[in-house]
Amino acid sequence: MAPEVDLRVDRFDPERFPLTRARRKRRRSKVIPQTKTAQAFALAEWLHGDQYRKNSDEEALKIPYLTHLIDVMSLLIQVGASDEQLIAGLLHDALEDQPVTPDGQVTQMVISQMFGARVLELVEAATDGSAGESRNSNTWKSRKQAHLDEMSVHLKTDPQALLVPLADKLANGQAIVNDLHHVGPVVWDRFNATRDEVIWYYTSALAVFESAFGADHVLVGRLRRVVAAMTSQDQAK
């Protein structure tokens, strides 16, 4: 009979499960390490677990919002981002979408206490608008312009803080292009802005990222192609 499995990390004991000799030699610890990145993912799941992407109004087609956070972290891993940037990638929408945790804590304070001041700085650099600020068509343009202005400041003082926003814009932009390919211009109806305004924002952000990382940076190049595809695919429909 197979042993009863207790999946709690602090109770996991590899000795209870059969391992080959080679795997035993490679094993470094009897306890799965509680890395900061794992803690960040757990916090992200707690904050965003009930959210979905804007891809469809049909229940069966809704995509969990966590997929976007994972996409952003994946892009950051590909370019050798620091652990702090990876954590910020997982939490980059926390202040925007969940300024207060499910149990009533201030999310900003939770991030600072769990991961330190630098991670909080990186999350704030990726935050569009103020925590809890109204997000609708009346505030869209002013919020985006304010974020562009803030990124321009980081360009001069802390360009590495722009890597998470770059990965975020690339992940979101690619999702827009994919949806344009599948459903056409109706995609633009999901935004609190017009098609031209969205493309203006992505084009303006691209210019900031090119200045920060150079036109040859792999993520910058991919974002450039995504912005071009937004226009070409939309016009083709």
XYZ file of C-alpha atoms in Angstrom:
237
model
C 0.000 0.000 0.000
C 1.354 3.444 -0.913
C 2.310 5.687 2.004
C -0.086 8.427 3.014
C 1.113 11.701 1.492
C 1.222 14.915 3.526
C 1.873 17.724 1.045
C 2.612 20.413 3.616
C 6.131 21.633 2.962
C 7.252 21.392 6.583
C 6.087 17.754 6.744
C 7.524 16.578 3.428
C 10.117 13.858 4.068
C 11.882 12.366 1.022
C 12.899 9.334 3.108
C 9.280 8.133 2.963
C 9.448 7.780 -0.822
C 11.640 5.478 -2.940
C 14.561 7.195 -4.653
C 17.357 5.842 -6.800
C 20.869 5.985 -5.376
C 21.860 8.688 -7.890
C 18.910 10.855 -6.925
C 19.722 10.420 -3.248
C 23.239 11.689 -3.895
C 21.872 14.751 -5.698
C 19.399 15.531 -2.960
C 20.532 18.575 -0.995
C 17.889 18.756 1.675
C 15.054 16.775 3.191
C 12.844 19.876 3.112
C 11.689 21.735 0.007
C 13.207 25.245 0.351
C 10.801 28.103 0.935
C 12.375 30.549 -1.514
C 11.347 34.174 -1.717
C 10.113 33.560 -5.255
C 7.867 30.737 -4.023
C 6.518 33.028 -1.322
C 5.878 35.717 -3.940
C 3.921 33.268 -6.077
C 1.847 32.249 -3.060
C 1.127 35.913 -2.312
C 0.222 36.574 -5.958
C -2.164 33.610 -5.957
C -3.754 34.889 -2.745
C -4.228 38.381 -4.175
C -5.215 37.537 -7.764
C -6.641 34.021 -7.512
C -10.189 35.152 -8.291
C -9.257 37.445 -11.189
C -9.449 36.688 -14.906
C -7.999 38.237 -18.052
C -10.124 40.453 -20.308
C -10.064 37.893 -23.080
C -13.706 36.780 -23.056
C -17.068 37.246 -21.381
C -17.782 33.529 -21.729
C -17.141 31.688 -18.474
C -15.571 28.664 -20.167
C -13.080 30.823 -22.080
C -11.888 33.007 -19.231
C -8.159 32.827 -18.525
C -6.960 33.078 -14.894
C -5.054 36.303 -14.290
C -2.183 34.351 -12.762
C -1.197 33.298 -16.286
C -0.221 36.894 -17.053
C 1.939 37.141 -13.944
C 3.671 33.886 -14.876
C 4.202 35.163 -18.428
C 5.882 38.290 -17.083
C 8.144 36.303 -14.774
C 9.026 33.935 -17.623
C 10.148 36.845 -19.802
C 12.261 38.177 -16.945
C 13.896 34.786 -16.421
C 14.807 34.672 -20.117
C 16.881 37.853 -19.809
C 18.584 36.960 -16.530
C 16.636 39.243 -14.228
C 17.548 39.429 -10.554
C 15.541 37.624 -7.888
C 14.105 40.967 -6.812
C 12.941 41.665 -10.361
C 11.390 38.193 -10.626
C 9.469 38.738 -7.401
C 8.338 42.167 -8.573
C 7.231 40.591 -11.847
C 4.898 38.278 -9.967
C 3.561 41.141 -7.863
C 3.617 44.003 -10.369
C -0.187 44.386 -10.445
C -0.750 43.902 -6.727
C -0.935 47.584 -5.793
C -3.190 48.398 -8.743
C -5.661 45.564 -8.403
C -5.490 44.575 -4.735
C -4.347 47.538 -2.589
C -5.794 45.703 0.424
C -5.237 41.988 1.014
C -8.168 39.579 1.508
C -7.620 39.742 5.269
C -7.521 43.543 5.390
C -3.798 44.318 5.362
C -2.279 47.087 3.253
C -0.673 45.279 0.315
C 2.123 47.825 0.077
C 3.165 47.074 3.653
C 2.921 43.310 3.137
C 5.243 43.438 0.124
C 7.735 45.623 1.969
C 7.767 43.399 5.049
C 8.034 40.140 3.105
C 10.485 41.131 0.386
C 12.112 44.427 1.315
C 12.239 48.000 0.098
C 13.814 47.263 -3.285
C 11.076 44.861 -4.373
C 8.475 47.410 -3.324
C 10.276 50.061 -5.397
C 10.199 47.773 -8.434
C 6.499 47.021 -7.971
C 5.737 50.722 -7.622
C 7.710 51.432 -10.811
C 5.389 49.037 -12.652
C 2.226 50.408 -11.045
C -0.126 52.344 -13.282
C -1.689 55.084 -11.152
C -2.192 55.172 -7.406
C -3.337 52.225 -5.330
C -7.119 52.072 -5.345
C -7.447 54.816 -7.980
C -10.550 54.673 -10.156
C -9.830 52.938 -13.462
C -12.229 53.898 -16.226
C -12.372 55.757 -19.524
C -12.291 59.122 -17.738
C -8.968 58.425 -16.031
C -7.275 56.208 -18.636
C -5.318 58.839 -20.582
C -4.162 60.763 -17.509
C -3.046 57.558 -15.754
C -1.094 56.367 -18.760
C 0.574 59.735 -19.275
C 1.500 59.864 -15.585
C 3.022 56.392 -15.834
C 5.020 57.385 -18.909
C 6.284 60.429 -17.014
C 7.295 58.257 -14.058
C 9.107 55.833 -16.351
C 10.985 58.760 -17.882
C 12.194 59.688 -14.401
C 13.351 56.112 -13.780
C 15.134 56.247 -17.125
C 17.454 58.851 -15.624
C 17.670 57.623 -12.028
C 17.081 53.843 -12.015
C 16.767 52.301 -15.497
C 16.808 48.726 -14.146
C 13.466 49.494 -12.511
C 12.016 49.547 -16.037
C 12.699 45.881 -16.787
C 9.510 44.691 -15.073
C 7.310 47.259 -16.880
C 8.960 46.195 -20.150
C 8.101 42.533 -19.554
C 4.577 43.538 -18.530
C 3.992 45.572 -21.690
C 5.384 42.786 -23.854
C 3.153 40.149 -22.247
C 0.065 42.347 -22.538
C 0.912 43.451 -26.054
C 1.398 39.895 -27.249
C -1.991 38.977 -25.771
C -3.595 41.837 -27.710
C -1.954 40.719 -30.964
C -3.031 37.111 -30.401
C -6.615 38.200 -29.787
C -6.579 40.468 -32.853
C -5.562 37.438 -34.876
C -8.373 35.285 -33.476
C -11.308 37.689 -33.020
C -10.358 40.893 -34.839
C -10.857 44.579 -33.907
C -13.547 43.749 -31.341
C -10.554 43.357 -29.012
C -10.361 47.129 -28.633
C -13.825 47.210 -27.050
C -12.342 45.627 -23.915
C -10.315 48.742 -23.102
C -11.246 52.000 -21.410
C -9.612 53.702 -24.392
C -9.738 53.792 -28.165
C -7.531 51.697 -30.420
C -5.425 54.743 -31.308
C -4.928 55.623 -27.646
C -3.774 52.110 -26.773
C -1.309 52.080 -29.664
C -0.084 55.567 -28.639
C 0.617 54.271 -25.131
C 2.528 51.215 -26.311
C 4.499 53.254 -28.839
C 5.412 55.832 -26.186
C 6.427 53.142 -23.694
C 8.546 51.446 -26.363
C 10.503 54.672 -26.854
C 11.299 54.792 -23.134
C 12.430 51.163 -23.097
C 14.630 51.678 -26.149
C 16.360 54.520 -24.339
C 16.762 52.436 -21.185
C 18.010 49.151 -22.645
C 18.907 49.848 -26.260
C 17.104 48.934 -29.454
C 18.894 45.569 -29.616
C 17.657 44.294 -26.243
C 15.750 41.059 -26.839
C 12.570 42.165 -25.050
C 12.666 45.610 -26.630
C 12.940 44.044 -30.077
C 10.016 41.752 -29.396
C 7.906 44.649 -28.110
C 8.730 46.645 -31.243
C 7.422 43.803 -33.396
C 4.331 43.491 -31.214
C 3.509 47.192 -31.566
C 3.899 46.922 -35.344
C 1.652 43.857 -35.363
C -1.049 45.675 -33.394
C -1.442 48.072 -36.301
C -0.932 45.673 -39.197
C -3.241 42.919 -37.934
C -5.937 45.401 -37.017
C -5.818 47.057 -40.443
C -5.874 43.671 -42.141
C -9.219 42.746 -40.597
